Short mmCIF file of C-alpha atoms in Angstrom, two decimals:
data_model
loop_
_atom_site.label_atom_id
_atom_site.label_comp_id
_atom_site.label_asym_id
_atom_site.label_seq_id
_atom_site.Cartn_x
_atom_site.Cartn_y
_atom_site.Cartn_z
CA UNK A 656 -96.93 204.01 -14.47
CA UNK A 657 -94.06 206.53 -13.58
CA UNK A 658 -93.30 203.75 -10.65
CA UNK A 659 -92.82 200.93 -13.89
CA UNK A 660 -90.92 203.61 -15.76
CA UNK A 661 -88.87 204.32 -12.45
CA UNK A 662 -88.22 200.54 -12.22
CA UNK A 663 -87.34 200.09 -15.54
CA UNK A 664 -84.88 203.14 -15.03
CA UNK A 665 -83.26 200.79 -12.22
CA UNK A 666 -83.20 197.92 -13.73
CA UNK A 667 -80.99 199.86 -16.63
CA UNK A 668 -78.47 201.04 -14.79
CA UNK A 669 -78.24 198.28 -12.03
CA UNK A 670 -77.59 196.01 -15.75
CA UNK A 671 -74.98 198.72 -16.70
CA UNK A 672 -73.37 198.04 -13.51
CA UNK A 673 -73.29 194.26 -14.04
CA UNK A 674 -71.99 194.56 -17.31
CA UNK A 675 -68.91 196.71 -16.93
CA UNK A 676 -68.05 195.02 -14.45
CA UNK A 677 -67.91 192.30 -16.32
CA UNK A 678 -66.23 193.47 -19.15
CA UNK A 679 -63.26 194.72 -16.34
CA UNK A 680 -63.66 191.27 -15.14
CA UNK A 681 -62.61 190.36 -19.52
CA UNK A 682 -60.24 192.76 -19.43
CA UNK A 683 -58.33 191.40 -16.45
CA UNK A 684 -58.64 188.29 -17.26
CA UNK A 685 -57.17 188.91 -20.78
CA UNK A 686 -54.36 190.91 -18.93
CA UNK A 687 -53.90 188.29 -17.23
CA UNK A 688 -53.59 185.20 -19.81
CA UNK A 689 -51.31 187.85 -22.10
CA UNK A 690 -48.67 188.16 -18.60
CA UNK A 691 -49.01 183.92 -18.31
CA UNK A 692 -48.30 183.86 -22.15
CA UNK A 693 -45.24 186.74 -21.99
CA UNK A 694 -44.15 184.72 -18.90
CA UNK A 695 -43.78 181.34 -20.03
CA UNK A 696 -42.18 182.52 -23.43
CA UNK A 697 -39.23 184.39 -21.30
CA UNK A 698 -38.91 180.87 -19.87
CA UNK A 699 -38.89 179.24 -23.25
CA UNK A 700 -36.54 181.43 -24.54
CA UNK A 701 -34.27 180.78 -21.30
CA UNK A 702 -34.39 177.45 -21.87
CA UNK A 703 -33.82 177.09 -25.41
CA UNK A 704 -29.83 177.83 -25.28
CA UNK A 705 -29.83 174.33 -22.41
CA UNK A 706 -32.24 172.84 -24.82
CA UNK A 707 -29.40 173.36 -28.00
CA UNK A 708 -26.49 172.75 -25.85
CA UNK A 709 -26.15 169.43 -26.68
CA UNK A 710 -27.03 168.81 -30.16
CA UNK A 711 -24.54 172.49 -30.49
CA UNK A 712 -21.88 170.45 -28.43
CA UNK A 713 -22.92 166.83 -30.52
CA UNK A 714 -22.24 168.67 -33.98
CA UNK A 715 -18.65 170.52 -32.48
CA UNK A 716 -17.42 167.16 -31.67
CA UNK A 717 -18.30 166.03 -35.50
CA UNK A 718 -17.45 169.27 -37.13
CA UNK A 719 -13.92 168.52 -35.37
CA UNK A 720 -13.57 165.11 -36.04
CA UNK A 721 -14.41 165.36 -39.69
CA UNK A 722 -11.29 168.09 -39.85
CA UNK A 723 -9.38 165.71 -38.47
CA UNK A 724 -9.89 163.51 -40.63
CA UNK A 725 -9.74 165.48 -43.63
CA UNK A 726 -6.60 166.45 -42.71
CA UNK A 727 -5.60 163.26 -41.75
CA UNK A 728 -6.29 162.69 -45.42
CA UNK A 729 -5.26 165.72 -46.88
CA UNK A 730 -1.62 164.82 -45.10
CA UNK A 731 -1.28 161.20 -46.70
CA UNK A 732 -2.43 162.82 -50.31
CA UNK A 733 0.01 165.39 -50.13
CA UNK A 734 2.95 162.60 -49.43
CA UNK A 735 1.85 160.70 -51.82
CA UNK A 736 2.12 163.81 -54.64
CA UNK A 737 5.41 164.86 -53.72
CA UNK A 738 6.71 161.13 -53.36
CA UNK A 739 5.09 160.50 -57.16
CA UNK A 740 6.90 163.96 -58.27
CA UNK A 741 10.36 162.61 -56.38
CA UNK A 742 10.22 159.57 -58.08
CA UNK A 743 9.49 160.46 -61.78
CA UNK A 744 11.94 163.84 -61.05
CA UNK A 745 14.33 161.04 -60.83
CA UNK A 746 13.20 159.41 -64.03
CA UNK A 747 13.25 162.75 -65.75
CA UNK A 748 16.87 163.55 -64.54
CA UNK A 749 17.92 159.51 -66.18
CA UNK A 750 15.78 160.00 -69.63
CA UNK A 751 17.98 163.42 -69.53
CA UNK A 752 20.77 162.53 -69.03
CA UNK A 753 20.33 159.42 -70.91
CA UNK A 754 19.78 162.06 -73.96
CA UNK A 755 22.43 164.13 -73.59
CA UNK A 756 25.02 160.92 -73.00
CA UNK A 757 23.78 159.08 -75.82
CA UNK A 758 21.27 161.01 -78.04
CA UNK A 759 21.69 158.28 -80.73
CA UNK A 760 19.49 156.43 -78.21
#
């Protein structure tokens, strides 16, 4: 009986050794996987600026084009308003002179 008990204790000790080794191996695999994920994330973050650069450049170009178009339209509108103001000023002066020179008209 003592022999069987001794073998059971030895078997239990060997099983615990296997369990401990498997646990260490599992932990090592988890740490390796986490390190690989961190590396991949760092590479992605580093490459993200390169991925965004063409889109940012295109957006910048479109924004500059829109600003140029709005500036052109604003300039045209400003010239039109100045011309209208000038014409109305001449008409107002003519009307005022007419009234001053001939109040009965």
